PDB file of C-alpha atoms and ligand atoms in Angstrom:
ATOM      1  CA  MET A 224     -16.477  18.625  54.095  1.00  0.00           C
ATOM      2  CA  SER A 225     -17.034  14.928  54.900  1.00  0.00           C
ATOM      3  CA  LEU A 226     -18.501  12.683  52.224  1.00  0.00           C
ATOM      4  CA  ALA A 227     -21.596  12.047  54.353  1.00  0.00           C
ATOM      5  CA  LEU A 228     -22.296  15.782  54.696  1.00  0.00           C
ATOM      6  CA  GLU A 229     -21.711  16.355  51.011  1.00  0.00           C
ATOM      7  CA  LEU A 230     -24.132  13.555  50.089  1.00  0.00           C
ATOM      8  CA  GLY A 231     -26.603  14.843  52.677  1.00  0.00           C
ATOM      9  CA  GLU A 232     -26.635  18.305  51.131  1.00  0.00           C
ATOM     10  CA  LEU A 233     -27.204  16.838  47.696  1.00  0.00           C
ATOM     11  CA  ALA A 234     -29.979  14.547  48.985  1.00  0.00           C
ATOM     12  CA  ALA A 235     -31.737  17.503  50.619  1.00  0.00           C
ATOM     13  CA  GLU A 236     -31.416  19.731  47.569  1.00  0.00           C
ATOM     14  CA  ILE A 237     -32.838  17.083  45.243  1.00  0.00           C
ATOM     15  CA  ALA A 238     -35.561  16.049  47.713  1.00  0.00           C
ATOM     16  CA  ARG A 239     -36.717  19.676  47.891  1.00  0.00           C
ATOM     17  CA  GLU A 240     -36.970  20.002  44.122  1.00  0.00           C
ATOM     18  CA  ALA A 241     -38.619  16.589  43.784  1.00  0.00           C
ATOM     19  CA  GLY A 242     -41.057  17.395  46.596  1.00  0.00           C
ATOM     20  CA  GLU A 243     -42.139  20.565  44.849  1.00  0.00           C
ATOM     21  CA  LEU A 244     -42.738  18.611  41.640  1.00  0.00           C
ATOM     22  CA  ALA A 245     -44.833  16.026  43.531  1.00  0.00           C
ATOM     23  CA  ARG A 246     -46.849  18.758  45.220  1.00  0.00           C
ATOM     24  CA  THR A 247     -47.443  20.582  41.930  1.00  0.00           C
ATOM     25  CA  ARG A 248     -48.535  17.389  40.196  1.00  0.00           C
ATOM     26  CA  ARG A 249     -50.859  16.646  43.097  1.00  0.00           C
ATOM     27  CA  GLN A 250     -52.497  20.065  42.764  1.00  0.00           C
ATOM     28  CA  GLU A 251     -52.878  19.605  39.027  1.00  0.00           C
ATOM     29  CA  GLY A 252     -54.215  16.091  39.610  1.00  0.00           C
ATOM     30  CA  VAL A 253     -56.947  17.304  41.923  1.00  0.00           C
ATOM     31  CA  ARG A 254     -58.026  19.748  39.301  1.00  0.00           C
ATOM     32  CA  LEU A 255     -57.868  17.255  36.459  1.00  0.00           C
ATOM     33  CA  ALA A 256     -59.131  14.066  38.015  1.00  0.00           C
ATOM     34  CA  ALA A 257     -62.835  13.655  38.306  1.00  0.00           C
ATOM     35  CA  THR A 258     -62.776  10.040  39.346  1.00  0.00           C
ATOM     36  CA  LYS A 259     -60.637   7.904  41.543  1.00  0.00           C
ATOM     37  CA  SER A 260     -59.320   5.776  38.722  1.00  0.00           C
ATOM     38  CA  SER A 261     -58.028   8.698  36.714  1.00  0.00           C
ATOM     39  CA  LEU A 262     -56.537  10.116  39.891  1.00  0.00           C
ATOM     40  CA  ALA A 263     -54.728   6.798  40.335  1.00  0.00           C
ATOM     41  CA  ASP A 264     -53.304   7.102  36.826  1.00  0.00           C
ATOM     42  CA  ILE A 265     -52.020  10.558  37.618  1.00  0.00           C
ATOM     43  CA  VAL A 266     -50.464   9.276  40.812  1.00  0.00           C
ATOM     44  CA  THR A 267     -48.599   6.631  38.845  1.00  0.00           C
ATOM     45  CA  GLU A 268     -47.352   9.233  36.417  1.00  0.00           C
ATOM     46  CA  ALA A 269     -46.245  11.513  39.240  1.00  0.00           C
ATOM     47  CA  ASP A 270     -44.344   8.658  40.887  1.00  0.00           C
ATOM     48  CA  ARG A 271     -42.464   7.986  37.686  1.00  0.00           C
ATOM     49  CA  GLU A 272     -41.884  11.612  36.819  1.00  0.00           C
ATOM     50  CA  VAL A 273     -40.550  12.442  40.281  1.00  0.00           C
ATOM     51  CA  GLU A 274     -38.213   9.446  40.256  1.00  0.00           C
ATOM     52  CA  ALA A 275     -36.968  10.369  36.775  1.00  0.00           C
ATOM     53  CA  LEU A 276     -36.173  13.885  38.005  1.00  0.00           C
ATOM     54  CA  ILE A 277     -34.259  12.530  41.007  1.00  0.00           C
ATOM     55  CA  ARG A 278     -32.346  10.083  38.846  1.00  0.00           C
ATOM     56  CA  GLU A 279     -31.427  12.779  36.349  1.00  0.00           C
ATOM     57  CA  ARG A 280     -30.189  15.153  39.058  1.00  0.00           C
ATOM     58  CA  LEU A 281     -28.106  12.387  40.653  1.00  0.00           C
ATOM     59  CA  ARG A 282     -26.626  11.373  37.310  1.00  0.00           C
ATOM     60  CA  ALA A 283     -25.631  14.975  36.645  1.00  0.00           C
ATOM     61  CA  SER A 284     -23.918  15.372  40.037  1.00  0.00           C
ATOM     62  CA  ARG A 285     -22.613  11.852  40.757  1.00  0.00           C
ATOM     63  CA  ALA A 286     -22.371   9.866  37.548  1.00  0.00           C
ATOM     64  CA  ASP A 287     -20.450   6.956  39.125  1.00  0.00           C
ATOM     65  CA  ASP A 288     -22.977   6.139  41.839  1.00  0.00           C
ATOM     66  CA  GLY A 289     -25.502   3.315  41.693  1.00  0.00           C
ATOM     67  CA  PHE A 290     -29.261   3.741  41.946  1.00  0.00           C
ATOM     68  CA  LEU A 291     -32.096   1.730  43.484  1.00  0.00           C
ATOM     69  CA  GLY A 292     -35.539   3.262  43.030  1.00  0.00           C
ATOM     70  CA  GLU A 293     -39.061   2.021  43.593  1.00  0.00           C
ATOM     71  CA  GLU A 294     -40.250   2.885  40.101  1.00  0.00           C
ATOM     72  CA  SER A 295     -37.267   2.481  37.801  1.00  0.00           C
ATOM     73  CA  GLY A 296     -35.285  -0.297  39.440  1.00  0.00           C
ATOM     74  CA  ALA A 297     -31.613  -0.858  40.122  1.00  0.00           C
ATOM     75  CA  GLU A 298     -28.457   0.172  38.305  1.00  0.00           C
ATOM     76  CA  GLY A 299     -24.960  -0.581  39.622  1.00  0.00           C
ATOM     77  CA  GLY A 300     -22.263   2.047  39.945  1.00  0.00           C
ATOM     78  CA  ALA A 301     -18.478   2.220  40.225  1.00  0.00           C
ATOM     79  CA  SER A 302     -18.126   4.445  43.305  1.00  0.00           C
ATOM     80  CA  GLY A 303     -19.463   2.049  45.968  1.00  0.00           C
ATOM     81  CA  ILE A 304     -22.287   4.513  46.767  1.00  0.00           C
ATOM     82  CA  THR A 305     -25.902   3.728  45.868  1.00  0.00           C
ATOM     83  CA  TRP A 306     -28.858   6.091  46.056  1.00  0.00           C
ATOM     84  CA  VAL A 307     -31.983   4.418  47.435  1.00  0.00           C
ATOM     85  CA  VAL A 308     -35.057   6.377  46.422  1.00  0.00           C
ATOM     86  CA  ASP A 309     -38.793   6.345  46.987  1.00  0.00           C
ATOM     87  CA  PRO A 310     -40.135   9.206  44.838  1.00  0.00           C
ATOM     88  CA  ILE A 311     -43.458   9.230  46.688  1.00  0.00           C
ATOM     89  CA  ASP A 312     -43.745   7.302  49.943  1.00  0.00           C
ATOM     90  CA  GLY A 313     -47.340   7.300  51.125  1.00  0.00           C
ATOM     91  CA  THR A 314     -48.841   6.945  47.670  1.00  0.00           C
ATOM     92  CA  VAL A 315     -52.324   6.191  48.936  1.00  0.00           C
ATOM     93  CA  ASN A 316     -52.261   9.334  51.087  1.00  0.00           C
ATOM     94  CA  TYR A 317     -51.100  11.244  47.999  1.00  0.00           C
ATOM     95  CA  ALA A 318     -53.973   9.836  45.963  1.00  0.00           C
ATOM     96  CA  TYR A 319     -56.558  10.710  48.625  1.00  0.00           C
ATOM     97  CA  GLY A 320     -55.220  14.203  49.339  1.00  0.00           C
ATOM     98  CA  ILE A 321     -53.856  13.416  52.795  1.00  0.00           C
ATOM     99  CA  PRO A 322     -50.682  15.497  53.214  1.00  0.00           C
ATOM    100  CA  ALA A 323     -48.626  12.712  54.851  1.00  0.00           C
ATOM    101  CA  TYR A 324     -46.537  11.764  51.830  1.00  0.00           C
ATOM    102  CA  ASN A 325     -42.887  12.420  51.132  1.00  0.00           C
ATOM    103  CA  VAL A 326     -39.917  12.091  48.854  1.00  0.00           C
ATOM    104  CA  SER A 327     -37.355   9.790  50.473  1.00  0.00           C
ATOM    105  CA  ILE A 328     -33.707   9.760  49.343  1.00  0.00           C
ATOM    106  CA  ALA A 329     -30.781   7.924  50.961  1.00  0.00           C
ATOM    107  CA  ALA A 330     -27.151   7.396  49.998  1.00  0.00           C
ATOM    108  CA  VAL A 331     -25.697   4.081  51.174  1.00  0.00           C
ATOM    109  CA  ARG A 332     -22.239   2.534  50.954  1.00  0.00           C
ATOM    110  CA  GLY A 333     -21.684  -1.128  50.087  1.00  0.00           C
ATOM    111  CA  GLU A 334     -24.029  -3.634  48.529  1.00  0.00           C
ATOM    112  CA  PRO A 335     -27.523  -2.136  48.105  1.00  0.00           C
ATOM    113  CA  ASP A 336     -28.869  -4.583  50.691  1.00  0.00           C
ATOM    114  CA  PRO A 337     -30.290  -3.237  53.975  1.00  0.00           C
ATOM    115  CA  GLU A 338     -28.621  -6.068  55.907  1.00  0.00           C
ATOM    116  CA  SER A 339     -25.127  -4.957  54.951  1.00  0.00           C
ATOM    117  CA  TRP A 340     -25.202  -1.412  53.646  1.00  0.00           C
ATOM    118  CA  GLU A 341     -23.944   1.554  55.642  1.00  0.00           C
ATOM    119  CA  ALA A 342     -26.293   4.491  55.259  1.00  0.00           C
ATOM    120  CA  LEU A 343     -24.402   7.767  54.865  1.00  0.00           C
ATOM    121  CA  ALA A 344     -27.004  10.403  54.159  1.00  0.00           C
ATOM    122  CA  ALA A 345     -30.769  10.836  54.135  1.00  0.00           C
ATOM    123  CA  ALA A 346     -33.482  13.322  53.245  1.00  0.00           C
ATOM    124  CA  VAL A 347     -37.214  12.851  53.824  1.00  0.00           C
ATOM    125  CA  ASN A 348     -39.135  15.805  52.417  1.00  0.00           C
ATOM    126  CA  ALA A 349     -42.863  16.108  53.086  1.00  0.00           C
ATOM    127  CA  PRO A 350     -43.778  19.080  50.863  1.00  0.00           C
ATOM    128  CA  ALA A 351     -47.459  19.250  51.805  1.00  0.00           C
ATOM    129  CA  LEU A 352     -46.491  19.352  55.483  1.00  0.00           C
ATOM    130  CA  GLY A 353     -43.723  21.894  54.842  1.00  0.00           C
ATOM    131  CA  GLU A 354     -41.138  19.761  56.618  1.00  0.00           C
ATOM    132  CA  ILE A 355     -37.859  18.211  55.590  1.00  0.00           C
ATOM    133  CA  PHE A 356     -35.842  15.820  57.770  1.00  0.00           C
ATOM    134  CA  THR A 357     -32.176  15.256  56.976  1.00  0.00           C
ATOM    135  CA  ALA A 358     -29.294  13.237  58.379  1.00  0.00           C
ATOM    136  CA  ALA A 359     -25.640  12.607  57.634  1.00  0.00           C
ATOM    137  CA  ARG A 360     -23.778   9.726  59.268  1.00  0.00           C
ATOM    138  CA  GLY A 361     -21.937  10.981  62.339  1.00  0.00           C
ATOM    139  CA  HIS A 362     -23.488  14.463  62.070  1.00  0.00           C
ATOM    140  CA  GLY A 363     -26.945  13.959  63.563  1.00  0.00           C
ATOM    141  CA  ALA A 364     -30.475  14.231  62.217  1.00  0.00           C
ATOM    142  CA  TRP A 365     -32.022  17.648  61.703  1.00  0.00           C
ATOM    143  CA  SER A 366     -35.220  19.441  60.789  1.00  0.00           C
ATOM    144  CA  ASP A 367     -35.700  23.190  60.546  1.00  0.00           C
ATOM    145  CA  GLY A 368     -32.334  23.844  62.208  1.00  0.00           C
ATOM    146  CA  ILE A 369     -33.222  21.693  65.216  1.00  0.00           C
ATOM    147  CA  ARG A 370     -31.261  18.562  66.084  1.00  0.00           C
ATOM    148  CA  LEU A 371     -33.594  15.601  66.411  1.00  0.00           C
ATOM    149  CA  ALA A 372     -33.593  13.211  69.370  1.00  0.00           C
ATOM    150  CA  VAL A 373     -35.651  10.107  70.044  1.00  0.00           C
ATOM    151  CA  THR A 374     -37.657   9.865  73.248  1.00  0.00           C
ATOM    152  CA  GLU A 375     -36.155   8.145  76.267  1.00  0.00           C
ATOM    153  CA  GLU A 376     -38.957   7.847  78.809  1.00  0.00           C
ATOM    154  CA  THR A 377     -42.451   6.531  78.188  1.00  0.00           C
ATOM    155  CA  PRO A 378     -44.084   6.557  81.638  1.00  0.00           C
ATOM    156  CA  ALA A 379     -47.605   6.631  80.172  1.00  0.00           C
ATOM    157  CA  GLY A 380     -46.851   3.866  77.678  1.00  0.00           C
ATOM    158  CA  ALA A 381     -45.282   4.202  74.249  1.00  0.00           C
ATOM    159  CA  LEU A 382     -46.937   6.107  71.428  1.00  0.00           C
ATOM    160  CA  LEU A 383     -46.395   3.672  68.583  1.00  0.00           C
ATOM    161  CA  ALA A 384     -47.022   3.598  64.859  1.00  0.00           C
ATOM    162  CA  THR A 385     -47.337   0.783  62.396  1.00  0.00           C
ATOM    163  CA  GLY A 386     -48.415   0.160  58.838  1.00  0.00           C
ATOM    164  CA  PHE A 387     -50.116  -2.609  56.925  1.00  0.00           C
ATOM    165  CA  GLY A 388     -49.092  -3.495  53.411  1.00  0.00           C
ATOM    166  CA  TYR A 389     -51.553  -3.257  50.560  1.00  0.00           C
ATOM    167  CA  ASP A 390     -52.270  -7.011  50.395  1.00  0.00           C
ATOM    168  CA  PRO A 391     -55.500  -7.854  52.271  1.00  0.00           C
ATOM    169  CA  ALA A 392     -54.224 -11.423  52.815  1.00  0.00           C
ATOM    170  CA  THR A 393     -51.687 -10.127  55.333  1.00  0.00           C
ATOM    171  CA  HIS A 394     -54.047  -7.969  57.387  1.00  0.00           C
ATOM    172  CA  ASP A 395     -55.151 -10.627  59.874  1.00  0.00           C
ATOM    173  CA  GLY A 396     -51.563 -11.421  60.814  1.00  0.00           C
ATOM    174  CA  ASP A 397     -50.654  -7.753  61.131  1.00  0.00           C
ATOM    175  CA  LEU A 398     -53.695  -7.101  63.324  1.00  0.00           C
ATOM    176  CA  ALA A 399     -52.730 -10.018  65.561  1.00  0.00           C
ATOM    177  CA  THR A 400     -49.279  -8.438  65.909  1.00  0.00           C
ATOM    178  CA  VAL A 401     -50.889  -5.150  66.915  1.00  0.00           C
ATOM    179  CA  GLY A 402     -52.819  -7.048  69.584  1.00  0.00           C
ATOM    180  CA  ARG A 403     -49.585  -8.367  71.061  1.00  0.00           C
ATOM    181  CA  VAL A 404     -47.951  -4.951  71.117  1.00  0.00           C
ATOM    182  CA  MET A 405     -50.855  -2.927  72.536  1.00  0.00           C
ATOM    183  CA  PRO A 406     -50.149  -3.725  76.211  1.00  0.00           C
ATOM    184  CA  MET A 407     -46.989  -1.569  76.029  1.00  0.00           C
ATOM    185  CA  ALA A 408     -48.689   1.202  74.037  1.00  0.00           C
ATOM    186  CA  ARG A 409     -50.197   4.472  75.105  1.00  0.00           C
ATOM    187  CA  ASP A 410     -51.876   4.534  71.700  1.00  0.00           C
ATOM    188  CA  LEU A 411     -51.232   3.539  68.103  1.00  0.00           C
ATOM    189  CA  ARG A 412     -50.948   5.745  65.002  1.00  0.00           C
ATOM    190  CA  ARG A 413     -51.330   4.583  61.395  1.00  0.00           C
ATOM    191  CA  MET A 414     -50.129   7.359  59.108  1.00  0.00           C
ATOM    192  CA  GLY A 415     -49.613   5.506  55.833  1.00  0.00           C
ATOM    193  CA  SER A 416     -46.037   6.592  55.185  1.00  0.00           C
ATOM    194  CA  ALA A 417     -43.154   4.508  56.488  1.00  0.00           C
ATOM    195  CA  ALA A 418     -40.532   7.209  55.920  1.00  0.00           C
ATOM    196  CA  LEU A 419     -42.594   9.728  57.895  1.00  0.00           C
ATOM    197  CA  ASP A 420     -43.214   7.195  60.671  1.00  0.00           C
ATOM    198  CA  LEU A 421     -39.445   6.844  60.985  1.00  0.00           C
ATOM    199  CA  ALA A 422     -38.864  10.609  60.751  1.00  0.00           C
ATOM    200  CA  TYR A 423     -41.382  11.084  63.570  1.00  0.00           C
ATOM    201  CA  VAL A 424     -39.593   8.521  65.726  1.00  0.00           C
ATOM    202  CA  ALA A 425     -36.365  10.471  65.088  1.00  0.00           C
ATOM    203  CA  ALA A 426     -38.134  13.717  66.032  1.00  0.00           C
ATOM    204  CA  GLY A 427     -39.549  12.259  69.274  1.00  0.00           C
ATOM    205  CA  ARG A 428     -43.123  12.589  67.998  1.00  0.00           C
ATOM    206  CA  LEU A 429     -43.505   8.835  68.210  1.00  0.00           C
ATOM    207  CA  ASP A 430     -41.828   6.528  70.692  1.00  0.00           C
ATOM    208  CA  GLY A 431     -41.604   3.561  68.361  1.00  0.00           C
ATOM    209  CA  TYR A 432     -42.611   2.041  65.047  1.00  0.00           C
ATOM    210  CA  PHE A 433     -42.847  -1.446  63.595  1.00  0.00           C
ATOM    211  CA  GLU A 434     -43.976  -2.785  60.251  1.00  0.00           C
ATOM    212  CA  ARG A 435     -43.688  -5.939  58.174  1.00  0.00           C
ATOM    213  CA  GLY A 436     -42.939  -6.113  54.484  1.00  0.00           C
ATOM    214  CA  LEU A 437     -41.233  -2.784  53.871  1.00  0.00           C
ATOM    215  CA  LYS A 438     -39.047  -2.428  50.824  1.00  0.00           C
ATOM    216  CA  PRO A 439     -35.505  -0.975  51.029  1.00  0.00           C
ATOM    217  CA  TRP A 440     -36.612   2.416  49.653  1.00  0.00           C
ATOM    218  CA  ASP A 441     -39.360   2.680  52.296  1.00  0.00           C
ATOM    219  CA  HIS A 442     -36.892   2.678  55.195  1.00  0.00           C
ATOM    220  CA  ALA A 443     -33.397   3.538  53.872  1.00  0.00           C
ATOM    221  CA  ALA A 444     -33.569   7.264  54.630  1.00  0.00           C
ATOM    222  CA  GLY A 445     -35.867   7.065  57.661  1.00  0.00           C
ATOM    223  CA  ALA A 446     -33.708   4.473  59.410  1.00  0.00           C
ATOM    224  CA  LEU A 447     -30.660   6.761  59.248  1.00  0.00           C
ATOM    225  CA  LEU A 448     -32.757   9.607  60.700  1.00  0.00           C
ATOM    226  CA  VAL A 449     -33.621   7.401  63.686  1.00  0.00           C
ATOM    227  CA  ALA A 450     -30.046   6.170  64.184  1.00  0.00           C
ATOM    228  CA  GLU A 451     -28.632   9.699  64.012  1.00  0.00           C
ATOM    229  CA  ALA A 452     -31.274  10.843  66.511  1.00  0.00           C
ATOM    230  CA  GLY A 453     -29.995   8.290  69.027  1.00  0.00           C
ATOM    231  CA  GLY A 454     -32.478   5.526  68.273  1.00  0.00           C
ATOM    232  CA  ILE A 455     -32.165   1.957  67.125  1.00  0.00           C
ATOM    233  CA  VAL A 456     -33.543   0.323  63.992  1.00  0.00           C
ATOM    234  CA  SER A 457     -33.364  -3.406  63.467  1.00  0.00           C
ATOM    235  CA  ARG A 458     -34.997  -6.030  61.305  1.00  0.00           C
ATOM    236  CA  ILE A 459     -36.101  -9.560  62.066  1.00  0.00           C
ATOM    237  CA  ASP A 460     -37.240 -12.391  59.788  1.00  0.00           C
ATOM    238  CA  VAL A 461     -35.040 -10.895  57.080  1.00  0.00           C
ATOM    239  CA  ASP A 462     -35.232 -14.024  54.925  1.00  0.00           C
ATOM    240  CA  SER A 463     -39.020 -14.050  54.920  1.00  0.00           C
ATOM    241  CA  PRO A 464     -40.989 -12.240  52.201  1.00  0.00           C
ATOM    242  CA  ARG A 465     -42.150  -9.796  54.871  1.00  0.00           C
ATOM    243  CA  PRO A 466     -39.272  -8.868  57.182  1.00  0.00           C
ATOM    244  CA  MET A 467     -40.252  -6.916  60.302  1.00  0.00           C
ATOM    245  CA  LEU A 468     -38.635  -3.513  60.839  1.00  0.00           C
ATOM    246  CA  ILE A 469     -38.509  -2.189  64.416  1.00  0.00           C
ATOM    247  CA  ALA A 470     -37.509   1.358  65.385  1.00  0.00           C
ATOM    248  CA  GLY A 471     -37.485   3.402  68.550  1.00  0.00           C
ATOM    249  CA  GLY A 472     -35.455   4.834  71.349  1.00  0.00           C
ATOM    250  CA  PRO A 473     -33.215   2.165  72.914  1.00  0.00           C
ATOM    251  CA  ASP A 474     -35.739   1.157  75.582  1.00  0.00           C
ATOM    252  CA  VAL A 475     -38.828   1.061  73.378  1.00  0.00           C
ATOM    253  CA  HIS A 476     -36.897  -0.688  70.623  1.00  0.00           C
ATOM    254  CA  ALA A 477     -35.761  -3.369  73.079  1.00  0.00           C
ATOM    255  CA  ARG A 478     -39.272  -3.910  74.444  1.00  0.00           C
ATOM    256  CA  LEU A 479     -40.789  -4.048  70.965  1.00  0.00           C
ATOM    257  CA  ARG A 480     -38.144  -6.497  69.890  1.00  0.00           C
ATOM    258  CA  VAL A 481     -38.904  -8.902  72.731  1.00  0.00           C
ATOM    259  CA  ILE A 482     -42.606  -8.909  71.824  1.00  0.00           C
ATOM    260  CA  LEU A 483     -42.137  -9.066  68.061  1.00  0.00           C
ATOM    261  CA  ASP A 484     -39.337 -11.620  68.097  1.00  0.00           C
ATOM    262  CA  ALA A 485     -41.369 -14.090  70.128  1.00  0.00           C
ATOM    263  CA  LYS A 486     -42.745 -16.842  67.901  1.00  0.00           C
ATOM    264  CA  HIS A 487     -46.467 -17.316  68.373  1.00  0.00           C
TER     265      HIS A 487
HETATM  266  C1  IPD B 352     -45.923   2.381  51.550  1.00  0.00           C
HETATM  267  C2  IPD B 352     -46.055   3.280  52.761  1.00  0.00           C
HETATM  268  C3  IPD B 352     -46.967   2.681  53.783  1.00  0.00           C
HETATM  269  C4  IPD B 352     -46.542   1.285  54.169  1.00  0.00           C
HETATM  270  C5  IPD B 352     -46.386   0.404  52.952  1.00  0.00           C
HETATM  271  C6  IPD B 352     -45.435   1.033  51.953  1.00  0.00           C
HETATM  272  P1  IPD B 352     -45.567   3.506  49.187  1.00  0.00           P
HETATM  273  O1  IPD B 352     -45.035   2.915  50.599  1.00  0.00           O
HETATM  274  O2  IPD B 352     -44.791   3.539  53.320  1.00  0.00           O
HETATM  275  O3  IPD B 352     -46.995   3.433  54.965  1.00  0.00           O
HETATM  276  O4  IPD B 352     -47.503   0.749  55.051  1.00  0.00           O
HETATM  277  O5  IPD B 352     -45.872  -0.839  53.368  1.00  0.00           O
HETATM  278  O6  IPD B 352     -45.349   0.220  50.805  1.00  0.00           O
HETATM  279  O7  IPD B 352     -46.128   2.369  48.419  1.00  0.00           O
HETATM  280  O8  IPD B 352     -46.615   4.491  49.521  1.00  0.00           O
HETATM  281  O9  IPD B 352     -44.372   4.095  48.578  1.00  0.00           O
HETATM  282 CA1   CA B 353     -43.599   4.853  46.674  1.00  0.00          CA
END
């Protein structure tokens, strides 16, 4: 079996177990939390607990690999492979009981830097939606036994998604960007989970996606899903604090890139 497939199977297995833990903690949290602030505490604990589980499982199976996680940080490895992990992507959805959250796990080769790494394997598991999306480099992107493919034609305009970070200071700029993109859009979705936005582009449920300020763990797995489904993912303004990530089928990606690359 190729290394990418092997890593993909491991990513999927761990993402399933981690997703179940997140879902269980969420159910317990709803029962336990009477107020929003205590719910937020539980969310934080679930984030950490899920990441710890993933890290432990990876250490047991692949002790020489590096790790880069949202909650517990980075640790180098000797194998040249790094696992890039978001234990719960879509944390605000998770806190509010919206099912669009997921466990996102990717294995990348090279420096753990999105500009240079080569993604080998990915799993995005959305336990409350009952869906897992997986990809292995050179072997396609899959969900429920079906090979995923990005959309090619958008005669009625592109169904796009975006996200806004959590810092209110950036909202005006992001809304202005939306205004520039809308002329090519059929409509715009705002799901609150970058990894699911990317999985949906891979699955042809969205024609394109763009967002500023994502962190490596937000897009590592989802970007490989899109690429293996025949789409393109690129980033601009990579040296700024809020790089822009653009994803879509080749045509939509190209059109988005022209609009988003233009300096206004
Ligand atoms: C966030 C989600 C959200 C995006 C934010 C991310 P988190 O990740 O992916 O959709 O708009 O930029 O930070 O914090 O829920 O893991
Ligand atoms: Ca997260």
